[in-house]
Amino acid sequence: MVLLDGKKTSQEIKNELKLAVDAIRQQGGKIPHLAAVLVGNDGASETYVASKVKSCEEVGFGSTLIRLDANISENELLQTIERLNKDPEVDGFIVQLPLPKHISENKVIESIAPEKDVDGFHPINIGRMAKNLPAYIPATPYGILQMLERYNIETSGKHCVVIGRSNIVGSPMSILMARNTKIGNCTVTLCHSKTQNLEEFTKKADIVIVALGKPEFLTANMVKEGAVIIDVGITRVEDSSKKSGYRIVGDVCFDEVSQKASFITPVPGGVGLMTVTSLMQNTLLAAQKRVYQ
Ligand code: GUN
């Protein structure tokens, strides 16, 4: 079994990004700048946004964090987005999800200029991705593709089962794995909460990508010997033995599934670290105008 090391792979990519920033600086070009909008103070969102800002610092990007009160009106948020759309200093920005219930996520996402939508959530970017046109690929799926690529995992002709159909991970992942691209060309089955006899699908899968947010959901009896296992889960589970009071648990029962897997991502230290790095890569693409000329 080979551990798909997100820490090592994301560090390699960050080193490449640092070199790209150095080259831009030497040529007197504009340093990439990412802005993040955080509405309210959800604990997990705070952690994610902080790690995005920290990663910007690490690779030498500029960053701006815009904090808005949980009670802000939808209109005020839309005005903030409009400002960022027009700000020439900001190459790309994200609005951290989830948003408070009184704000429409769809309306917010659709108000982001597609050329600055480094999360790749705008329908134009999703459509371009599906058509295999230049697009920002959502950060978690992009990170998974790069992990598969850098570990030379063959995907062509394989059966890939994706569990979970979220807009952020499962749905784009299923599209990407079926595309006619180097990492792609899979026969894809997208399973979700209404799938019957889930293990009939997972047992036949060469690659299983689990993104449903249920701790230790995928067990050894559900997978075939030699399968590639990608665990997207990051659930906080109470643990009084930890200083923070919780530990992070994936969607895969790692101890038992790792004994059957050919490749597997750990949690933590797997997909999560790749997600932030992929967002940095999208920000570089935005600054270099390589997706939208
Ligand atoms: N919430 C959970 N994952 C993400 C993400 O990748 N981007 C944004 N904007 N919000 C999220």
PDB file of C-alpha atoms and ligand atoms in Angstrom:
ATOM      1  CA  MET A   1       0.000   0.000   0.000  1.00  0.00           C
ATOM      2  CA  VAL A   2       1.246   3.472  -0.890  1.00  0.00           C
ATOM      3  CA  LEU A   3       0.193   6.443   1.191  1.00  0.00           C
ATOM      4  CA  LEU A   4      -0.831   9.410  -0.975  1.00  0.00           C
ATOM      5  CA  ASP A   5       1.016  12.063   0.970  1.00  0.00           C
ATOM      6  CA  GLY A   6      -0.847  15.377   0.720  1.00  0.00           C
ATOM      7  CA  LYS A   7       1.719  17.150   2.848  1.00  0.00           C
ATOM      8  CA  LYS A   8       4.622  16.216   0.587  1.00  0.00           C
ATOM      9  CA  THR A   9       2.723  16.779  -2.677  1.00  0.00           C
ATOM     10  CA  SER A  10       1.267  20.111  -1.602  1.00  0.00           C
ATOM     11  CA  GLN A  11       4.729  21.252  -0.461  1.00  0.00           C
ATOM     12  CA  GLU A  12       6.141  20.369  -3.897  1.00  0.00           C
ATOM     13  CA  ILE A  13       3.445  22.461  -5.560  1.00  0.00           C
ATOM     14  CA  LYS A  14       3.974  25.335  -3.124  1.00  0.00           C
ATOM     15  CA  ASN A  15       7.679  25.307  -3.995  1.00  0.00           C
ATOM     16  CA  GLU A  16       6.752  25.549  -7.692  1.00  0.00           C
ATOM     17  CA  LEU A  17       4.424  28.443  -6.903  1.00  0.00           C
ATOM     18  CA  LYS A  18       7.190  30.263  -4.994  1.00  0.00           C
ATOM     19  CA  LEU A  19       9.462  29.943  -8.031  1.00  0.00           C
ATOM     20  CA  ALA A  20       6.685  31.327 -10.242  1.00  0.00           C
ATOM     21  CA  VAL A  21       6.282  34.315  -7.901  1.00  0.00           C
ATOM     22  CA  ASP A  22      10.053  34.911  -7.950  1.00  0.00           C
ATOM     23  CA  ALA A  23      10.005  34.901 -11.758  1.00  0.00           C
ATOM     24  CA  ILE A  24       7.089  37.383 -11.835  1.00  0.00           C
ATOM     25  CA  ARG A  25       8.916  39.649  -9.390  1.00  0.00           C
ATOM     26  CA  GLN A  26      12.119  39.552 -11.451  1.00  0.00           C
ATOM     27  CA  GLN A  27      10.180  40.510 -14.567  1.00  0.00           C
ATOM     28  CA  GLY A  28       8.442  43.341 -12.711  1.00  0.00           C
ATOM     29  CA  GLY A  29       5.017  41.710 -13.118  1.00  0.00           C
ATOM     30  CA  LYS A  30       2.047  41.830 -10.775  1.00  0.00           C
ATOM     31  CA  ILE A  31       2.192  39.610  -7.689  1.00  0.00           C
ATOM     32  CA  PRO A  32      -0.922  37.357  -7.543  1.00  0.00           C
ATOM     33  CA  HIS A  33      -3.502  38.512  -5.012  1.00  0.00           C
ATOM     34  CA  LEU A  34      -6.316  36.410  -3.511  1.00  0.00           C
ATOM     35  CA  ALA A  35      -9.188  37.862  -1.510  1.00  0.00           C
ATOM     36  CA  ALA A  36     -11.429  35.793   0.768  1.00  0.00           C
ATOM     37  CA  VAL A  37     -14.825  36.832   2.086  1.00  0.00           C
ATOM     38  CA  LEU A  38     -15.901  35.265   5.372  1.00  0.00           C
ATOM     39  CA  VAL A  39     -19.471  35.890   6.527  1.00  0.00           C
ATOM     40  CA  GLY A  40     -20.065  35.146  10.224  1.00  0.00           C
ATOM     41  CA  ASN A  41     -17.708  33.062  12.343  1.00  0.00           C
ATOM     42  CA  ASP A  42     -18.403  29.383  11.779  1.00  0.00           C
ATOM     43  CA  GLY A  43     -15.523  27.461  13.398  1.00  0.00           C
ATOM     44  CA  ALA A  44     -14.603  25.263  10.426  1.00  0.00           C
ATOM     45  CA  SER A  45     -14.876  28.182   7.952  1.00  0.00           C
ATOM     46  CA  GLU A  46     -12.574  30.278  10.169  1.00  0.00           C
ATOM     47  CA  THR A  47      -9.996  27.471  10.051  1.00  0.00           C
ATOM     48  CA  TYR A  48     -10.236  27.051   6.265  1.00  0.00           C
ATOM     49  CA  VAL A  49      -9.992  30.771   5.535  1.00  0.00           C
ATOM     50  CA  ALA A  50      -7.053  31.178   7.919  1.00  0.00           C
ATOM     51  CA  SER A  51      -5.209  28.382   6.113  1.00  0.00           C
ATOM     52  CA  LYS A  52      -5.905  30.023   2.734  1.00  0.00           C
ATOM     53  CA  VAL A  53      -4.458  33.342   3.950  1.00  0.00           C
ATOM     54  CA  LYS A  54      -1.457  31.557   5.491  1.00  0.00           C
ATOM     55  CA  SER A  55      -0.788  29.681   2.236  1.00  0.00           C
ATOM     56  CA  CYS A  56      -0.798  32.976   0.334  1.00  0.00           C
ATOM     57  CA  GLU A  57       1.915  34.251   2.662  1.00  0.00           C
ATOM     58  CA  GLU A  58       3.924  31.059   2.265  1.00  0.00           C
ATOM     59  CA  VAL A  59       4.041  31.237  -1.519  1.00  0.00           C
ATOM     60  CA  GLY A  60       4.477  35.013  -1.665  1.00  0.00           C
ATOM     61  CA  PHE A  61       0.989  36.015  -2.878  1.00  0.00           C
ATOM     62  CA  GLY A  62      -0.843  39.054  -1.600  1.00  0.00           C
ATOM     63  CA  SER A  63      -4.086  38.387   0.268  1.00  0.00           C
ATOM     64  CA  THR A  64      -7.043  40.258   1.711  1.00  0.00           C
ATOM     65  CA  LEU A  65      -9.498  38.831   4.233  1.00  0.00           C
ATOM     66  CA  ILE A  66     -12.865  40.545   4.300  1.00  0.00           C
ATOM     67  CA  ARG A  67     -14.875  39.671   7.404  1.00  0.00           C
ATOM     68  CA  LEU A  68     -18.577  40.422   7.360  1.00  0.00           C
ATOM     69  CA  ASP A  69     -21.111  40.104  10.157  1.00  0.00           C
ATOM     70  CA  ALA A  70     -23.438  37.070  10.033  1.00  0.00           C
ATOM     71  CA  ASN A  71     -26.392  39.493   9.916  1.00  0.00           C
ATOM     72  CA  ILE A  72     -25.211  41.323   6.810  1.00  0.00           C
ATOM     73  CA  SER A  73     -27.919  41.640   4.129  1.00  0.00           C
ATOM     74  CA  GLU A  74     -27.652  39.774   0.848  1.00  0.00           C
ATOM     75  CA  ASN A  75     -27.418  43.119  -0.927  1.00  0.00           C
ATOM     76  CA  GLU A  76     -24.473  44.272   1.138  1.00  0.00           C
ATOM     77  CA  LEU A  77     -22.638  41.039   0.332  1.00  0.00           C
ATOM     78  CA  LEU A  78     -23.438  41.453  -3.370  1.00  0.00           C
ATOM     79  CA  GLN A  79     -22.003  44.996  -3.207  1.00  0.00           C
ATOM     80  CA  THR A  80     -18.794  43.661  -1.642  1.00  0.00           C
ATOM     81  CA  ILE A  81     -18.530  41.130  -4.494  1.00  0.00           C
ATOM     82  CA  GLU A  82     -19.101  43.846  -7.074  1.00  0.00           C
ATOM     83  CA  ARG A  83     -16.238  45.842  -5.549  1.00  0.00           C
ATOM     84  CA  LEU A  84     -13.934  42.809  -5.749  1.00  0.00           C
ATOM     85  CA  ASN A  85     -15.028  42.119  -9.337  1.00  0.00           C
ATOM     86  CA  LYS A  86     -13.839  45.615 -10.259  1.00  0.00           C
ATOM     87  CA  ASP A  87     -10.716  45.822  -8.069  1.00  0.00           C
ATOM     88  CA  PRO A  88      -7.674  45.531 -10.361  1.00  0.00           C
ATOM     89  CA  GLU A  89      -5.441  44.568  -7.424  1.00  0.00           C
ATOM     90  CA  VAL A  90      -7.515  41.406  -6.748  1.00  0.00           C
ATOM     91  CA  ASP A  91      -6.833  38.640  -9.291  1.00  0.00           C
ATOM     92  CA  GLY A  92      -9.201  36.120  -7.773  1.00  0.00           C
ATOM     93  CA  PHE A  93     -11.475  35.782  -4.757  1.00  0.00           C
ATOM     94  CA  ILE A  94     -13.621  33.307  -2.903  1.00  0.00           C
ATOM     95  CA  VAL A  95     -16.707  33.613  -0.728  1.00  0.00           C
ATOM     96  CA  GLN A  96     -16.369  30.966   1.964  1.00  0.00           C
ATOM     97  CA  LEU A  97     -19.363  28.602   2.132  1.00  0.00           C
ATOM     98  CA  PRO A  98     -21.713  27.864   3.804  1.00  0.00           C
ATOM     99  CA  LEU A  99     -23.421  31.248   4.008  1.00  0.00           C
ATOM    100  CA  PRO A 100     -26.087  32.225   6.570  1.00  0.00           C
ATOM    101  CA  LYS A 101     -29.547  30.904   5.622  1.00  0.00           C
ATOM    102  CA  HIS A 102     -30.993  34.309   4.634  1.00  0.00           C
ATOM    103  CA  ILE A 103     -28.434  34.647   1.810  1.00  0.00           C
ATOM    104  CA  SER A 104     -28.824  32.786  -1.491  1.00  0.00           C
ATOM    105  CA  GLU A 105     -25.628  30.891  -2.287  1.00  0.00           C
ATOM    106  CA  ASN A 106     -26.604  30.622  -5.939  1.00  0.00           C
ATOM    107  CA  LYS A 107     -27.160  34.359  -6.238  1.00  0.00           C
ATOM    108  CA  VAL A 108     -23.819  35.064  -4.578  1.00  0.00           C
ATOM    109  CA  ILE A 109     -21.873  32.605  -6.739  1.00  0.00           C
ATOM    110  CA  GLU A 110     -23.496  33.897  -9.926  1.00  0.00           C
ATOM    111  CA  SER A 111     -22.518  37.473  -9.023  1.00  0.00           C
ATOM    112  CA  ILE A 112     -18.798  36.603  -8.983  1.00  0.00           C
ATOM    113  CA  ALA A 113     -17.026  37.538 -12.240  1.00  0.00           C
ATOM    114  CA  PRO A 114     -16.157  34.133 -13.839  1.00  0.00           C
ATOM    115  CA  GLU A 115     -12.586  35.281 -14.552  1.00  0.00           C
ATOM    116  CA  LYS A 116     -12.057  35.923 -10.806  1.00  0.00           C
ATOM    117  CA  ASP A 117     -13.968  32.830  -9.614  1.00  0.00           C
ATOM    118  CA  VAL A 118     -10.900  30.858  -8.470  1.00  0.00           C
ATOM    119  CA  ASP A 119     -13.178  28.407  -6.586  1.00  0.00           C
ATOM    120  CA  GLY A 120     -14.615  27.393  -9.976  1.00  0.00           C
ATOM    121  CA  PHE A 121     -18.173  27.449  -8.617  1.00  0.00           C
ATOM    122  CA  HIS A 122     -19.740  29.809 -11.177  1.00  0.00           C
ATOM    123  CA  PRO A 123     -21.990  28.015 -13.724  1.00  0.00           C
ATOM    124  CA  ILE A 124     -19.781  29.366 -16.523  1.00  0.00           C
ATOM    125  CA  ASN A 125     -16.684  27.715 -15.030  1.00  0.00           C
ATOM    126  CA  ILE A 126     -18.592  24.482 -14.356  1.00  0.00           C
ATOM    127  CA  GLY A 127     -19.865  24.479 -17.950  1.00  0.00           C
ATOM    128  CA  ARG A 128     -16.408  25.179 -19.339  1.00  0.00           C
ATOM    129  CA  MET A 129     -14.929  22.430 -17.159  1.00  0.00           C
ATOM    130  CA  ALA A 130     -17.570  19.950 -18.373  1.00  0.00           C
ATOM    131  CA  LYS A 131     -16.765  20.856 -21.996  1.00  0.00           C
ATOM    132  CA  ASN A 132     -13.028  20.506 -21.341  1.00  0.00           C
ATOM    133  CA  LEU A 133     -12.442  24.184 -22.102  1.00  0.00           C
ATOM    134  CA  PRO A 134     -10.007  26.310 -20.053  1.00  0.00           C
ATOM    135  CA  ALA A 135     -11.680  26.833 -16.653  1.00  0.00           C
ATOM    136  CA  TYR A 136     -10.950  27.111 -12.953  1.00  0.00           C
ATOM    137  CA  ILE A 137     -11.415  23.619 -11.552  1.00  0.00           C
ATOM    138  CA  PRO A 138     -12.857  23.525  -8.006  1.00  0.00           C
ATOM    139  CA  ALA A 139      -9.964  23.238  -5.567  1.00  0.00           C
ATOM    140  CA  THR A 140     -10.685  19.870  -3.935  1.00  0.00           C
ATOM    141  CA  PRO A 141     -11.276  17.960  -7.199  1.00  0.00           C
ATOM    142  CA  TYR A 142      -8.264  19.737  -8.741  1.00  0.00           C
ATOM    143  CA  GLY A 143      -6.126  18.651  -5.775  1.00  0.00           C
ATOM    144  CA  ILE A 144      -7.279  15.041  -6.186  1.00  0.00           C
ATOM    145  CA  LEU A 145      -6.458  15.053  -9.923  1.00  0.00           C
ATOM    146  CA  GLN A 146      -2.967  16.330  -9.163  1.00  0.00           C
ATOM    147  CA  MET A 147      -2.394  13.746  -6.469  1.00  0.00           C
ATOM    148  CA  LEU A 148      -3.411  10.970  -8.920  1.00  0.00           C
ATOM    149  CA  GLU A 149      -1.149  12.467 -11.581  1.00  0.00           C
ATOM    150  CA  ARG A 150       1.915  12.945  -9.390  1.00  0.00           C
ATOM    151  CA  TYR A 151       1.690   9.369  -8.093  1.00  0.00           C
ATOM    152  CA  ASN A 152       1.374   8.081 -11.701  1.00  0.00           C
ATOM    153  CA  ILE A 153      -1.923   6.345 -11.007  1.00  0.00           C
ATOM    154  CA  GLU A 154      -3.489   4.969 -14.196  1.00  0.00           C
ATOM    155  CA  THR A 155      -7.111   6.089 -14.502  1.00  0.00           C
ATOM    156  CA  SER A 156      -7.904   5.382 -18.159  1.00  0.00           C
ATOM    157  CA  GLY A 157     -10.501   2.630 -18.553  1.00  0.00           C
ATOM    158  CA  LYS A 158     -10.890   2.214 -14.795  1.00  0.00           C
ATOM    159  CA  HIS A 159     -14.170   2.151 -12.924  1.00  0.00           C
ATOM    160  CA  CYS A 160     -14.339   5.141 -10.578  1.00  0.00           C
ATOM    161  CA  VAL A 161     -17.058   5.352  -7.935  1.00  0.00           C
ATOM    162  CA  VAL A 162     -17.647   8.796  -6.438  1.00  0.00           C
ATOM    163  CA  ILE A 163     -19.732   8.860  -3.251  1.00  0.00           C
ATOM    164  CA  GLY A 164     -21.447  12.196  -2.660  1.00  0.00           C
ATOM    165  CA  ARG A 165     -22.897  14.650  -5.188  1.00  0.00           C
ATOM    166  CA  SER A 166     -22.092  18.033  -3.625  1.00  0.00           C
ATOM    167  CA  ASN A 167     -21.507  21.009  -5.907  1.00  0.00           C
ATOM    168  CA  ILE A 168     -18.085  21.488  -4.317  1.00  0.00           C
ATOM    169  CA  VAL A 169     -16.650  17.963  -4.604  1.00  0.00           C
ATOM    170  CA  GLY A 170     -18.730  14.971  -5.762  1.00  0.00           C
ATOM    171  CA  SER A 171     -20.483  16.463  -8.760  1.00  0.00           C
ATOM    172  CA  PRO A 172     -17.416  18.146 -10.368  1.00  0.00           C
ATOM    173  CA  MET A 173     -15.257  15.119  -9.473  1.00  0.00           C
ATOM    174  CA  SER A 174     -17.579  12.790 -11.386  1.00  0.00           C
ATOM    175  CA  ILE A 175     -17.394  15.071 -14.448  1.00  0.00           C
ATOM    176  CA  LEU A 176     -13.593  15.345 -14.277  1.00  0.00           C
ATOM    177  CA  MET A 177     -12.947  11.606 -13.952  1.00  0.00           C
ATOM    178  CA  ALA A 178     -15.034  10.927 -17.070  1.00  0.00           C
ATOM    179  CA  ARG A 179     -13.379  13.607 -19.266  1.00  0.00           C
ATOM    180  CA  ASN A 180     -11.080  12.608 -22.098  1.00  0.00           C
ATOM    181  CA  THR A 181      -7.951  13.898 -20.339  1.00  0.00           C
ATOM    182  CA  LYS A 182      -4.734  12.377 -18.985  1.00  0.00           C
ATOM    183  CA  ILE A 183      -6.262  11.913 -15.553  1.00  0.00           C
ATOM    184  CA  GLY A 184      -9.778  10.914 -16.588  1.00  0.00           C
ATOM    185  CA  ASN A 185     -11.224   8.470 -19.090  1.00  0.00           C
ATOM    186  CA  CYS A 186     -12.833   6.519 -16.260  1.00  0.00           C
ATOM    187  CA  THR A 187     -16.188   4.837 -16.324  1.00  0.00           C
ATOM    188  CA  VAL A 188     -17.791   6.836 -13.529  1.00  0.00           C
ATOM    189  CA  THR A 189     -20.590   5.906 -11.153  1.00  0.00           C
ATOM    190  CA  LEU A 190     -21.858   8.763  -8.984  1.00  0.00           C
ATOM    191  CA  CYS A 191     -23.443   7.383  -5.806  1.00  0.00           C
ATOM    192  CA  HIS A 192     -25.417   9.439  -3.279  1.00  0.00           C
ATOM    193  CA  SER A 193     -27.863   9.225  -0.405  1.00  0.00           C
ATOM    194  CA  LYS A 194     -30.574   7.604  -2.541  1.00  0.00           C
ATOM    195  CA  THR A 195     -28.276   4.957  -4.074  1.00  0.00           C
ATOM    196  CA  GLN A 196     -29.477   1.438  -3.325  1.00  0.00           C
ATOM    197  CA  ASN A 197     -27.001  -1.332  -2.498  1.00  0.00           C
ATOM    198  CA  LEU A 198     -24.053   1.050  -2.470  1.00  0.00           C
ATOM    199  CA  GLU A 199     -21.512  -1.680  -1.758  1.00  0.00           C
ATOM    200  CA  GLU A 200     -22.412  -3.443  -5.020  1.00  0.00           C
ATOM    201  CA  PHE A 201     -20.857  -0.434  -6.759  1.00  0.00           C
ATOM    202  CA  THR A 202     -17.956   0.222  -4.414  1.00  0.00           C
ATOM    203  CA  LYS A 203     -16.887  -3.451  -4.432  1.00  0.00           C
ATOM    204  CA  LYS A 204     -16.400  -3.275  -8.200  1.00  0.00           C
ATOM    205  CA  ALA A 205     -14.555   0.053  -8.191  1.00  0.00           C
ATOM    206  CA  ASP A 206     -10.892   0.466  -9.106  1.00  0.00           C
ATOM    207  CA  ILE A 207     -10.963   3.986  -7.661  1.00  0.00           C
ATOM    208  CA  VAL A 208     -13.270   5.112  -4.837  1.00  0.00           C
ATOM    209  CA  ILE A 209     -13.591   8.818  -4.019  1.00  0.00           C
ATOM    210  CA  VAL A 210     -15.528   9.317  -0.809  1.00  0.00           C
ATOM    211  CA  ALA A 211     -16.967  12.765  -0.132  1.00  0.00           C
ATOM    212  CA  LEU A 212     -20.079  12.515   1.990  1.00  0.00           C
ATOM    213  CA  GLY A 213     -18.973  13.782   5.393  1.00  0.00           C
ATOM    214  CA  LYS A 214     -19.767  10.649   7.423  1.00  0.00           C
ATOM    215  CA  PRO A 215     -16.866   9.613   9.647  1.00  0.00           C
ATOM    216  CA  GLU A 216     -15.441   6.145   8.871  1.00  0.00           C
ATOM    217  CA  PHE A 217     -18.306   5.353   6.475  1.00  0.00           C
ATOM    218  CA  LEU A 218     -16.312   3.252   3.978  1.00  0.00           C
ATOM    219  CA  THR A 219     -15.274  -0.078   5.502  1.00  0.00           C
ATOM    220  CA  ALA A 220     -12.996  -2.858   4.218  1.00  0.00           C
ATOM    221  CA  ASN A 221     -15.882  -5.162   3.220  1.00  0.00           C
ATOM    222  CA  MET A 222     -17.067  -2.462   0.766  1.00  0.00           C
ATOM    223  CA  VAL A 223     -13.876  -2.291  -1.326  1.00  0.00           C
ATOM    224  CA  LYS A 224     -11.999  -4.560  -3.664  1.00  0.00           C
ATOM    225  CA  GLU A 225      -8.411  -5.679  -3.113  1.00  0.00           C
ATOM    226  CA  GLY A 226      -5.994  -3.214  -4.746  1.00  0.00           C
ATOM    227  CA  ALA A 227      -8.431  -0.289  -5.042  1.00  0.00           C
ATOM    228  CA  VAL A 228      -7.280   3.335  -4.981  1.00  0.00           C
ATOM    229  CA  ILE A 229      -9.025   5.131  -2.100  1.00  0.00           C
ATOM    230  CA  ILE A 230      -9.421   8.916  -1.933  1.00  0.00           C
ATOM    231  CA  ASP A 231     -10.891  10.215   1.325  1.00  0.00           C
ATOM    232  CA  VAL A 232     -12.328  13.732   1.191  1.00  0.00           C
ATOM    233  CA  GLY A 233     -13.995  13.621   4.627  1.00  0.00           C
ATOM    234  CA  ILE A 234     -12.899  16.050   7.317  1.00  0.00           C
ATOM    235  CA  THR A 235     -15.337  15.790  10.219  1.00  0.00           C
ATOM    236  CA  ARG A 236     -14.529  17.163  13.658  1.00  0.00           C
ATOM    237  CA  VAL A 237     -15.222  14.488  16.259  1.00  0.00           C
ATOM    238  CA  GLU A 238     -15.154  15.343  19.973  1.00  0.00           C
ATOM    239  CA  ASP A 239     -12.046  14.007  21.661  1.00  0.00           C
ATOM    240  CA  SER A 240     -11.239  15.128  25.197  1.00  0.00           C
ATOM    241  CA  SER A 241      -7.714  13.725  24.928  1.00  0.00           C
ATOM    242  CA  LYS A 242      -6.873  16.481  22.395  1.00  0.00           C
ATOM    243  CA  LYS A 243      -5.946  20.006  23.392  1.00  0.00           C
ATOM    244  CA  SER A 244      -8.437  21.390  20.856  1.00  0.00           C
ATOM    245  CA  GLY A 245     -11.196  19.094  22.207  1.00  0.00           C
ATOM    246  CA  TYR A 246     -11.655  17.393  18.830  1.00  0.00           C
ATOM    247  CA  ARG A 247      -9.890  15.303  16.225  1.00  0.00           C
ATOM    248  CA  ILE A 248     -10.343  15.198  12.453  1.00  0.00           C
ATOM    249  CA  VAL A 249     -11.831  11.985  11.051  1.00  0.00           C
ATOM    250  CA  GLY A 250     -12.186  11.007   7.380  1.00  0.00           C
ATOM    251  CA  ASP A 251     -15.007   9.180   5.579  1.00  0.00           C
ATOM    252  CA  VAL A 252     -12.868   6.036   5.336  1.00  0.00           C
ATOM    253  CA  CYS A 253     -12.178   3.511   8.082  1.00  0.00           C
ATOM    254  CA  PHE A 254      -8.463   3.934   7.430  1.00  0.00           C
ATOM    255  CA  ASP A 255      -7.036   1.113   9.595  1.00  0.00           C
ATOM    256  CA  GLU A 256      -8.969  -1.629   7.821  1.00  0.00           C
ATOM    257  CA  VAL A 257      -9.357  -0.168   4.297  1.00  0.00           C
ATOM    258  CA  SER A 258      -5.624   0.651   4.038  1.00  0.00           C
ATOM    259  CA  GLN A 259      -4.893  -3.092   4.290  1.00  0.00           C
ATOM    260  CA  LYS A 260      -6.741  -3.728   1.015  1.00  0.00           C
ATOM    261  CA  ALA A 261      -5.903  -0.517  -0.864  1.00  0.00           C
ATOM    262  CA  SER A 262      -3.083  -0.065  -3.395  1.00  0.00           C
ATOM    263  CA  PHE A 263      -3.052   3.709  -2.739  1.00  0.00           C
ATOM    264  CA  ILE A 264      -4.889   5.623  -0.021  1.00  0.00           C
ATOM    265  CA  THR A 265      -5.045   9.202   1.282  1.00  0.00           C
ATOM    266  CA  PRO A 266      -4.716   9.682   5.046  1.00  0.00           C
ATOM    267  CA  VAL A 267      -6.853  12.125   7.055  1.00  0.00           C
ATOM    268  CA  PRO A 268      -5.432  14.497   8.084  1.00  0.00           C
ATOM    269  CA  GLY A 269      -2.479  14.906   5.706  1.00  0.00           C
ATOM    270  CA  GLY A 270      -4.215  13.917   2.473  1.00  0.00           C
ATOM    271  CA  VAL A 271      -6.733  15.723   0.279  1.00  0.00           C
ATOM    272  CA  GLY A 272      -7.295  18.665   2.673  1.00  0.00           C
ATOM    273  CA  LEU A 273      -3.799  20.083   2.208  1.00  0.00           C
ATOM    274  CA  MET A 274      -4.054  19.708  -1.565  1.00  0.00           C
ATOM    275  CA  THR A 275      -7.274  21.753  -1.634  1.00  0.00           C
ATOM    276  CA  VAL A 276      -5.649  24.929  -0.363  1.00  0.00           C
ATOM    277  CA  THR A 277      -2.651  24.534  -2.673  1.00  0.00           C
ATOM    278  CA  SER A 278      -4.927  24.070  -5.692  1.00  0.00           C
ATOM    279  CA  LEU A 279      -6.670  27.316  -4.840  1.00  0.00           C
ATOM    280  CA  MET A 280      -3.252  29.006  -4.918  1.00  0.00           C
ATOM    281  CA  GLN A 281      -2.629  27.495  -8.365  1.00  0.00           C
ATOM    282  CA  ASN A 282      -5.949  28.844  -9.621  1.00  0.00           C
ATOM    283  CA  THR A 283      -4.998  32.266  -8.249  1.00  0.00           C
ATOM    284  CA  LEU A 284      -1.719  32.162 -10.178  1.00  0.00           C
ATOM    285  CA  LEU A 285      -3.651  31.213 -13.348  1.00  0.00           C
ATOM    286  CA  ALA A 286      -5.963  34.173 -12.709  1.00  0.00           C
ATOM    287  CA  ALA A 287      -3.060  36.599 -12.247  1.00  0.00           C
ATOM    288  CA  GLN A 288      -1.410  35.318 -15.418  1.00  0.00           C
ATOM    289  CA  LYS A 289      -4.733  35.444 -17.301  1.00  0.00           C
ATOM    290  CA  ARG A 290      -4.198  31.894 -18.483  1.00  0.00           C
ATOM    291  CA  VAL A 291      -7.831  30.777 -18.242  1.00  0.00           C
ATOM    292  CA  TYR A 292      -9.566  33.912 -19.518  1.00  0.00           C
ATOM    293  CA  GLN A 293      -7.284  35.892 -21.834  1.00  0.00           C
TER     294      GLN A 293
HETATM  295  N1  GUN B   1     -16.593  25.480   1.967  1.00  0.00           N
HETATM  296  C1  GUN B   1     -16.098  24.212   1.971  1.00  0.00           C
HETATM  297  N2  GUN B   1     -15.209  24.045   0.969  1.00  0.00           N
HETATM  298  C2  GUN B   1     -15.141  25.225   0.322  1.00  0.00           C
HETATM  299  C3  GUN B   1     -14.401  25.687  -0.813  1.00  0.00           C
HETATM  300  O1  GUN B   1     -13.621  24.956  -1.439  1.00  0.00           O
HETATM  301  N3  GUN B   1     -14.598  26.969  -1.170  1.00  0.00           N
HETATM  302  C4  GUN B   1     -15.462  27.800  -0.514  1.00  0.00           C
HETATM  303  N4  GUN B   1     -15.604  29.042  -0.954  1.00  0.00           N
HETATM  304  N5  GUN B   1     -16.177  27.409   0.521  1.00  0.00           N
HETATM  305  C5  GUN B   1     -16.010  26.126   0.940  1.00  0.00           C
END
